Structures are given as C-alpha cells and as structure tokens.
Amino acid sequence: MAGTGIAYYNQLFNNLKANGPASPIVLLVGEEDYLKKVAISRIEEFLGVKRIVFFGKDTTVDEILGTVTNTGLFAAKRLIVIYEFEKLKQKDDLLRMRIPDGTYIALVISSSYDKRKLKNLLGKYRNLKHIDIYEFSSLDYKGFTIWVKSRLKRNNKEADDRILELLVKKLPQNLTHADMELKKLFLYMDDDRFLDKHHLSILSYVSEYPLQNTLFDVMGYEKFNTKKIKKAMLNRKTNEIVYEMETHFARIIDAALGTFFSDRYRSEWRIRPYKKHKMLHTLKDASIVMKRLIEIEYATKTNLRDEKITKNLIILSLLP
C-alpha cells in the first residue's frame, strides 16, 4: 500500500500540539479525513480550547466574521473550524479577514472533493503568506499496521503477528472507515483480550449508500420515521444495511461522548433539541442497538440467510 509514513504525521502532530500552526489560517486537504481531525485536536490541545464549528454549505462569511471579531472584554484564544470549506460561498472574502491574535481558522476540504477543482483551489492559495496548507494522504502499509496496533493497545486487546496481518488485510485502507470497523470489532470481542480468527468474521466494510442520508434526516425522531427507514432498506443488500446502521449508531455514540469524529452529528443534535417524548431511544441506548446489530450480522454469516427476515430483525433491533 503506497502512502505517507507515520513518522511524518507524528512529527507534524507533535509540532502542532507544542507550537501551534505557523499561520492564523490552515487549509487541510487530502483523502484522510481522520488525520485532518487529529490535526484539529492537536491545535485544540495547543490552545487549550474547544473548537467552534461551522459547515460550508450551512453558513455565510458574515456569520463566521461575527464569531471571529466577537472577542468580548478579553481577546480569548479560539479555534474556528469550517468543514466542507469547498461549499462555502465567498471563500476569498473569508481569506481577506483580519484574524485577531490568538485566533486560528482551520479550513477543511472534504476528501470527496473533485480532484481537478481541488488542484485549481490550491493553485490560488499556495502563495498566500497567512495560510499553511497540510495535505493528508493515506498511511503506507507499515504506518497503517502501526496505527492498528496502537488501536488494539488502547482498547486493551492483543494479537499475534499472524492474526494482526489478517486484520490489517481485512480492514479498509482508510482510517475513518477502519476506525469504525475496529470499534465494532472491540464491541464484538467484549471481554476477550486476545484477538482470534473467528473475531474477524464480524468485519464487513462496504461503501456508504443513501440509507445513511435517511438515518441522518430522521435522527432524533425515529419514533415517527420507522417507515421511512424501512422503505430506504427495501432494495438494499443486508450487509450494506447492517454496516450503515452500525456506522450511524457509532457516530451517535461518538457525538454523545464529545469526541472529534462526529461534529456534524453534534451540530444536528443542537439544531434538533433532544425531546425524549419524540425519541424511539435515548442517546445511551445507541450502544444497545449496536450490540443487537452485531448479533444480527453474525447470524447472517453463520445460519441466517433470509433477506426479508434479516431486514425485519434490523427494524426490530431499533425498538427500545
């Protein structure tokens, strides 16, 4: 697997944590969204503050300017993060802002952004002195293996060299998707400390499909939208459905824990206030649903082969 070595990223992240960015505006590009978010977390640690989040398609330059210039009585340290920067109108107006001392702006370009358009965008910004550009490409094979080993250690799991090699080969070579699969694996392992071959059967990465959009649109209001979810499942393969369901609930768990991988989900929870009487389940129930989905997925790989029954079980797994 071609890619960038992990030593480069470790040096970059350590420098951001110790010294912060050299310029008030940083532009984060590349296919590894996971690494972009790690960079953001290191800048947070340097500043000792939590990020203020905007999304390009949901905001205006005036709204961002209002946040940048609203220092109050004291000039505080701030990190303003703009995800999906490519969707923000009047990008150049933003780059002409006067940034107060102690304020940093991180512009995040989505990994899915058209490569030709990205090249043109970078051509405009590379020579601007007040912007640092960081490019996050995939880890090389050695770096990816080291990263997987670190995730095992952090979750108090162990694997011998043979099982570790099998695990690395089965995981998607994208850190965001691999992280989601590893979370599912650790949940499936439960109290088992040593990773074995049979544990790997739970890994089932597939690409995301529009079911994710339906789940996101009805998030927090499942009580009234179970029919919508079922309709979105009709013409989908069960392995795809299970993966997207698991991903959805894993992101809700992330949002509840306040980790930096689910800013979009946390933003949506703020937009749609938590109203218990409208909820099918509470946030803490997401882990229960996740466990049910993992059991269903395992059953499909052992003895359950009926698509209709599986889809009905998935719907039932959403019930409190």
Short mmCIF file of C-alpha atoms in Angstrom, two decimals:
data_model
loop_
_atom_site.label_atom_id
_atom_site.label_comp_id
_atom_site.label_asym_id
_atom_site.label_seq_id
_atom_site.Cartn_x
_atom_site.Cartn_y
_atom_site.Cartn_z
CA MET A 1 0.00 0.00 0.00
CA ALA A 2 1.61 3.27 -1.12
CA GLY A 3 1.26 6.25 1.17
CA THR A 4 2.91 8.55 3.69
CA GLY A 5 4.99 7.25 6.59
CA ILE A 6 3.65 7.52 10.12
CA ALA A 7 6.82 9.28 11.33
CA TYR A 8 5.92 12.31 9.19
CA TYR A 9 2.46 12.59 10.75
CA ASN A 10 3.77 12.04 14.29
CA GLN A 11 6.23 14.90 13.82
CA LEU A 12 3.51 17.15 12.36
CA PHE A 13 1.04 16.40 15.16
CA ASN A 14 3.65 16.84 17.89
CA ASN A 15 4.65 20.19 16.42
CA LEU A 16 1.03 21.39 16.23
CA LYS A 17 0.49 20.37 19.87
CA ALA A 18 3.69 22.05 21.10
CA ASN A 19 3.84 25.17 18.92
CA GLY A 20 0.51 25.51 17.12
CA PRO A 21 0.20 26.48 13.44
CA ALA A 22 2.73 28.91 12.00
CA SER A 23 -0.07 30.88 10.27
CA PRO A 24 -3.50 32.03 11.52
CA ILE A 25 -5.29 30.06 8.75
CA VAL A 26 -4.63 26.39 7.98
CA LEU A 27 -6.07 24.53 5.00
CA LEU A 28 -6.46 20.77 5.49
CA VAL A 29 -6.78 18.68 2.32
CA GLY A 30 -6.35 15.06 1.23
CA GLU A 31 -8.15 11.72 1.33
CA GLU A 32 -7.60 11.01 5.05
CA ASP A 33 -10.33 12.90 6.93
CA TYR A 34 -9.34 11.02 10.11
CA LEU A 35 -5.88 12.61 10.08
CA LYS A 36 -7.35 16.06 9.46
CA LYS A 37 -9.39 15.69 12.63
CA VAL A 38 -6.36 14.53 14.60
CA ALA A 39 -4.57 17.70 13.44
CA ILE A 40 -7.52 19.77 14.66
CA SER A 41 -7.44 18.06 18.05
CA ARG A 42 -3.71 18.83 18.41
CA ILE A 43 -4.35 22.53 17.72
CA GLU A 44 -7.08 22.39 20.37
CA GLU A 45 -4.55 20.99 22.84
CA PHE A 46 -2.07 23.75 21.98
CA LEU A 47 -4.69 26.47 22.54
CA GLY A 48 -6.42 24.80 25.48
CA VAL A 49 -9.84 25.47 23.96
CA LYS A 50 -12.62 23.56 22.16
CA ARG A 51 -13.23 24.30 18.51
CA ILE A 52 -16.13 26.40 17.21
CA VAL A 53 -17.64 24.52 14.27
CA PHE A 54 -19.20 25.71 11.02
CA PHE A 55 -20.15 23.79 7.86
CA GLY A 56 -19.55 25.42 4.48
CA LYS A 57 -22.97 24.79 2.99
CA ASP A 58 -24.83 25.84 6.15
CA THR A 59 -23.15 29.15 6.92
CA THR A 60 -22.12 32.52 5.48
CA VAL A 61 -18.93 34.55 5.63
CA ASP A 62 -20.78 37.20 7.70
CA GLU A 63 -21.66 34.60 10.36
CA ILE A 64 -18.06 33.46 10.54
CA LEU A 65 -16.84 37.08 10.64
CA GLY A 66 -19.18 37.75 13.56
CA THR A 67 -17.58 34.94 15.52
CA VAL A 68 -14.03 35.97 14.56
CA THR A 69 -14.50 39.60 15.63
CA ASN A 70 -16.62 38.97 18.75
CA THR A 71 -13.82 38.93 21.32
CA GLY A 72 -15.80 40.33 24.24
CA LEU A 73 -13.89 42.11 27.02
CA PHE A 74 -10.80 39.99 26.58
CA ALA A 75 -9.11 38.62 23.47
CA ALA A 76 -9.50 34.87 24.02
CA LYS A 77 -7.77 32.06 22.22
CA ARG A 78 -10.10 30.42 19.71
CA LEU A 79 -10.08 27.75 17.05
CA ILE A 80 -12.72 28.10 14.36
CA VAL A 81 -13.17 25.03 12.16
CA ILE A 82 -15.01 25.21 8.84
CA TYR A 83 -15.79 21.77 7.50
CA GLU A 84 -16.74 21.36 3.82
CA PHE A 85 -14.92 24.60 3.06
CA GLU A 86 -15.33 23.87 -0.65
CA LYS A 87 -19.09 24.53 -0.27
CA LEU A 88 -18.67 27.94 1.34
CA LYS A 89 -19.64 30.87 -0.86
CA GLN A 90 -17.33 33.91 -0.97
CA LYS A 91 -14.26 31.91 0.06
CA ASP A 92 -11.92 34.74 -0.92
CA ASP A 93 -13.77 37.17 1.37
CA LEU A 94 -13.05 34.87 4.27
CA LEU A 95 -9.35 34.78 3.43
CA ARG A 96 -9.24 38.58 3.48
CA MET A 97 -10.49 38.74 7.07
CA ARG A 98 -8.29 40.30 9.74
CA ILE A 99 -7.67 37.50 12.21
CA PRO A 100 -7.21 38.63 15.85
CA ASP A 101 -4.15 37.39 17.75
CA GLY A 102 -4.81 34.05 19.40
CA THR A 103 -7.47 33.06 16.87
CA TYR A 104 -6.87 30.32 14.31
CA ILE A 105 -9.12 29.18 11.47
CA ALA A 106 -8.94 25.61 10.12
CA LEU A 107 -10.45 25.19 6.66
CA VAL A 108 -11.25 21.53 5.98
CA ILE A 109 -11.80 20.37 2.40
CA SER A 110 -13.72 17.09 2.12
CA SER A 111 -11.87 14.03 0.84
CA SER A 112 -14.63 13.56 -1.76
CA TYR A 113 -13.98 16.96 -3.39
CA ASP A 114 -13.29 16.83 -7.12
CA LYS A 115 -9.52 16.46 -7.67
CA ARG A 116 -9.39 18.93 -10.59
CA LYS A 117 -11.26 21.61 -8.64
CA LEU A 118 -9.01 20.99 -5.65
CA LYS A 119 -5.91 21.50 -7.79
CA ASN A 120 -7.28 24.84 -9.01
CA LEU A 121 -8.15 25.88 -5.44
CA LEU A 122 -4.70 25.02 -4.13
CA GLY A 123 -3.12 26.89 -7.03
CA LYS A 124 -4.83 30.08 -5.76
CA TYR A 125 -3.87 29.63 -2.11
CA ARG A 126 -0.37 28.15 -2.08
CA ASN A 127 1.38 31.53 -2.33
CA LEU A 128 -0.67 33.28 0.36
CA LYS A 129 1.63 34.01 3.32
CA HIS A 130 -1.05 33.84 6.01
CA ILE A 131 -2.16 30.28 5.08
CA ASP A 132 -0.47 26.95 5.81
CA ILE A 133 -1.58 24.00 3.68
CA TYR A 134 -1.41 20.47 5.13
CA GLU A 135 -2.03 17.52 2.84
CA PHE A 136 -3.14 14.23 4.41
CA SER A 137 -2.63 11.21 2.19
CA SER A 138 -3.08 7.57 3.20
CA LEU A 139 -0.61 5.86 5.51
CA ASP A 140 1.79 3.38 3.92
CA TYR A 141 1.42 -0.29 4.87
CA LYS A 142 3.90 -0.10 7.74
CA GLY A 143 2.29 3.02 9.15
CA PHE A 144 -1.20 1.57 8.84
CA THR A 145 -0.08 -1.56 10.71
CA ILE A 146 1.46 0.54 13.49
CA TRP A 147 -1.79 2.53 13.74
CA VAL A 148 -3.87 -0.67 14.01
CA LYS A 149 -1.54 -1.99 16.75
CA SER A 150 -1.97 1.27 18.66
CA ARG A 151 -5.76 0.92 18.48
CA LEU A 152 -5.52 -2.64 19.83
CA LYS A 153 -3.30 -1.50 22.72
CA ARG A 154 -5.56 1.44 23.55
CA ASN A 155 -8.51 -0.95 23.84
CA ASN A 156 -6.57 -3.50 25.90
CA LYS A 157 -6.54 -6.11 23.10
CA GLU A 158 -3.69 -8.26 21.81
CA ALA A 159 -2.97 -10.11 18.57
CA ASP A 160 -0.09 -12.27 17.40
CA ASP A 161 1.72 -11.39 14.16
CA ARG A 162 -0.34 -13.78 12.01
CA ILE A 163 -3.73 -12.51 13.25
CA LEU A 164 -2.54 -8.90 13.07
CA GLU A 165 -1.60 -9.38 9.41
CA LEU A 166 -5.03 -10.88 8.67
CA LEU A 167 -6.73 -7.99 10.46
CA VAL A 168 -4.77 -5.37 8.51
CA LYS A 169 -5.65 -7.05 5.20
CA LYS A 170 -9.37 -7.21 6.05
CA LEU A 171 -9.65 -3.58 7.15
CA PRO A 172 -10.46 -0.81 4.63
CA GLN A 173 -7.31 1.17 3.86
CA ASN A 174 -8.91 4.39 5.03
CA LEU A 175 -8.52 5.41 8.67
CA THR A 176 -12.04 6.78 9.12
CA HIS A 177 -13.66 3.57 7.88
CA ALA A 178 -11.05 1.35 9.56
CA ASP A 179 -11.65 3.08 12.89
CA MET A 180 -15.39 2.41 12.60
CA GLU A 181 -14.75 -1.28 11.87
CA LEU A 182 -12.32 -1.60 14.78
CA LYS A 183 -14.87 -0.08 17.18
CA LYS A 184 -17.34 -2.72 16.06
CA LEU A 185 -14.71 -5.45 16.44
CA PHE A 186 -13.86 -4.40 20.01
CA LEU A 187 -17.53 -4.28 20.92
CA TYR A 188 -17.98 -7.77 19.47
CA MET A 189 -14.94 -9.09 21.37
CA ASP A 190 -16.42 -7.82 24.63
CA ASP A 191 -14.15 -9.14 27.44
CA ASP A 192 -11.98 -11.27 25.15
CA ARG A 193 -8.46 -9.92 25.35
CA PHE A 194 -6.78 -11.93 22.60
CA LEU A 195 -7.91 -11.40 19.02
CA ASP A 196 -8.64 -14.66 17.22
CA LYS A 197 -9.54 -15.52 13.64
CA HIS A 198 -13.23 -16.06 14.45
CA HIS A 199 -13.49 -12.45 15.70
CA LEU A 200 -12.56 -11.18 12.23
CA SER A 201 -15.77 -12.59 10.76
CA ILE A 202 -17.64 -9.57 12.14
CA LEU A 203 -15.73 -7.15 9.89
CA SER A 204 -17.92 -6.18 6.96
CA TYR A 205 -16.85 -2.88 5.49
CA VAL A 206 -18.81 -1.71 2.45
CA SER A 207 -19.19 1.74 0.92
CA GLU A 208 -21.84 4.07 2.31
CA TYR A 209 -25.13 4.43 0.43
CA PRO A 210 -28.19 6.72 0.66
CA LEU A 211 -29.58 4.87 3.71
CA GLN A 212 -27.10 7.00 5.68
CA ASN A 213 -28.89 10.11 4.44
CA THR A 214 -32.28 8.78 5.58
CA LEU A 215 -30.90 7.88 9.02
CA PHE A 216 -29.36 11.32 9.36
CA ASP A 217 -32.51 13.14 8.23
CA VAL A 218 -34.71 11.39 10.82
CA MET A 219 -32.12 11.35 13.61
CA GLY A 220 -33.76 12.02 16.92
CA TYR A 221 -37.25 11.39 15.59
CA GLU A 222 -37.13 7.65 14.87
CA LYS A 223 -40.48 7.20 16.63
CA PHE A 224 -42.25 8.83 13.70
CA ASN A 225 -39.94 7.68 10.91
CA THR A 226 -39.53 3.91 11.20
CA LYS A 227 -41.50 3.51 7.95
CA LYS A 228 -39.04 5.82 6.17
CA ILE A 229 -36.13 3.73 7.39
CA LYS A 230 -37.81 0.51 6.27
CA LYS A 231 -38.54 1.97 2.82
CA ALA A 232 -34.90 3.02 2.43
CA MET A 233 -33.89 -0.58 3.19
CA LEU A 234 -36.16 -2.28 0.62
CA ASN A 235 -33.80 -2.59 -2.34
CA ARG A 236 -30.56 -2.81 -0.38
CA LYS A 237 -28.40 -5.81 0.49
CA THR A 238 -28.48 -6.73 4.16
CA ASN A 239 -24.71 -6.49 4.61
CA GLU A 240 -24.85 -2.88 3.35
CA ILE A 241 -27.82 -2.10 5.61
CA VAL A 242 -26.13 -3.50 8.70
CA TYR A 243 -22.92 -1.62 8.04
CA GLU A 244 -24.67 1.71 7.58
CA MET A 245 -26.86 1.16 10.65
CA GLU A 246 -23.79 0.32 12.73
CA THR A 247 -21.95 3.36 11.40
CA HIS A 248 -24.90 5.61 12.23
CA PHE A 249 -25.17 4.46 15.85
CA ALA A 250 -21.39 4.52 16.30
CA ARG A 251 -21.44 8.19 15.27
CA ILE A 252 -24.24 8.93 17.74
CA ILE A 253 -22.11 7.33 20.47
CA ASP A 254 -19.17 9.49 19.38
CA ALA A 255 -21.35 12.59 19.47
CA ALA A 256 -22.57 11.76 22.97
CA LEU A 257 -19.00 11.19 24.18
CA GLY A 258 -17.85 14.50 22.72
CA THR A 259 -15.09 13.03 20.56
CA PHE A 260 -14.00 14.91 17.46
CA PHE A 261 -15.22 12.43 14.86
CA SER A 262 -18.88 13.48 14.83
CA ASP A 263 -19.09 17.26 14.59
CA ARG A 264 -21.89 17.01 12.03
CA TYR A 265 -23.91 14.79 14.38
CA ARG A 266 -23.36 17.05 17.40
CA SER A 267 -24.38 20.03 15.29
CA GLU A 268 -27.58 18.24 14.30
CA TRP A 269 -28.40 17.42 17.92
CA ARG A 270 -28.13 21.13 18.73
CA ILE A 271 -30.37 22.05 15.80
CA ARG A 272 -32.98 19.47 16.80
CA PRO A 273 -33.23 19.71 20.58
CA TYR A 274 -33.34 16.44 22.49
CA LYS A 275 -37.02 15.75 23.18
CA LYS A 276 -37.49 12.46 24.99
CA HIS A 277 -41.18 12.09 24.13
CA LYS A 278 -40.29 12.10 20.43
CA MET A 279 -37.43 9.63 20.74
CA LEU A 280 -37.53 5.94 19.97
CA HIS A 281 -34.41 5.56 22.11
CA THR A 282 -32.12 7.78 24.15
CA LEU A 283 -28.52 8.50 23.22
CA LYS A 284 -27.23 5.98 25.73
CA ASP A 285 -29.31 3.27 24.04
CA ALA A 286 -27.18 3.57 20.90
CA SER A 287 -24.67 1.06 22.28
CA ILE A 288 -27.50 -1.42 22.96
CA VAL A 289 -28.71 -1.10 19.36
CA MET A 290 -25.13 -1.53 18.16
CA LYS A 291 -24.80 -4.83 20.02
CA ARG A 292 -28.09 -6.07 18.55
CA LEU A 293 -26.94 -5.19 15.03
CA ILE A 294 -23.65 -7.01 15.54
CA GLU A 295 -25.54 -10.13 16.67
CA ILE A 296 -27.74 -9.93 13.56
CA GLU A 297 -24.70 -9.50 11.34
CA TYR A 298 -23.01 -12.51 12.92
CA ALA A 299 -26.18 -14.57 12.39
CA THR A 300 -26.17 -13.72 8.68
CA LYS A 301 -22.67 -15.15 8.44
CA THR A 302 -23.49 -18.37 10.24
CA ASN A 303 -27.07 -19.56 9.75
CA LEU A 304 -29.45 -16.74 8.80
CA ARG A 305 -29.80 -16.43 5.03
CA ASP A 306 -33.30 -14.98 4.52
CA GLU A 307 -33.09 -11.32 3.44
CA LYS A 308 -36.67 -10.48 4.43
CA ILE A 309 -36.31 -11.94 7.93
CA THR A 310 -32.98 -10.16 8.39
CA LYS A 311 -34.44 -6.79 7.40
CA ASN A 312 -37.34 -7.26 9.80
CA LEU A 313 -34.88 -8.14 12.58
CA ILE A 314 -32.96 -4.94 11.85
CA ILE A 315 -36.14 -2.87 12.22
CA LEU A 316 -36.98 -4.72 15.44
CA SER A 317 -33.49 -4.02 16.76
CA LEU A 318 -34.35 -0.30 16.75
CA LEU A 319 -37.17 -0.81 19.26
CA PRO A 320 -36.46 0.16 22.89
#
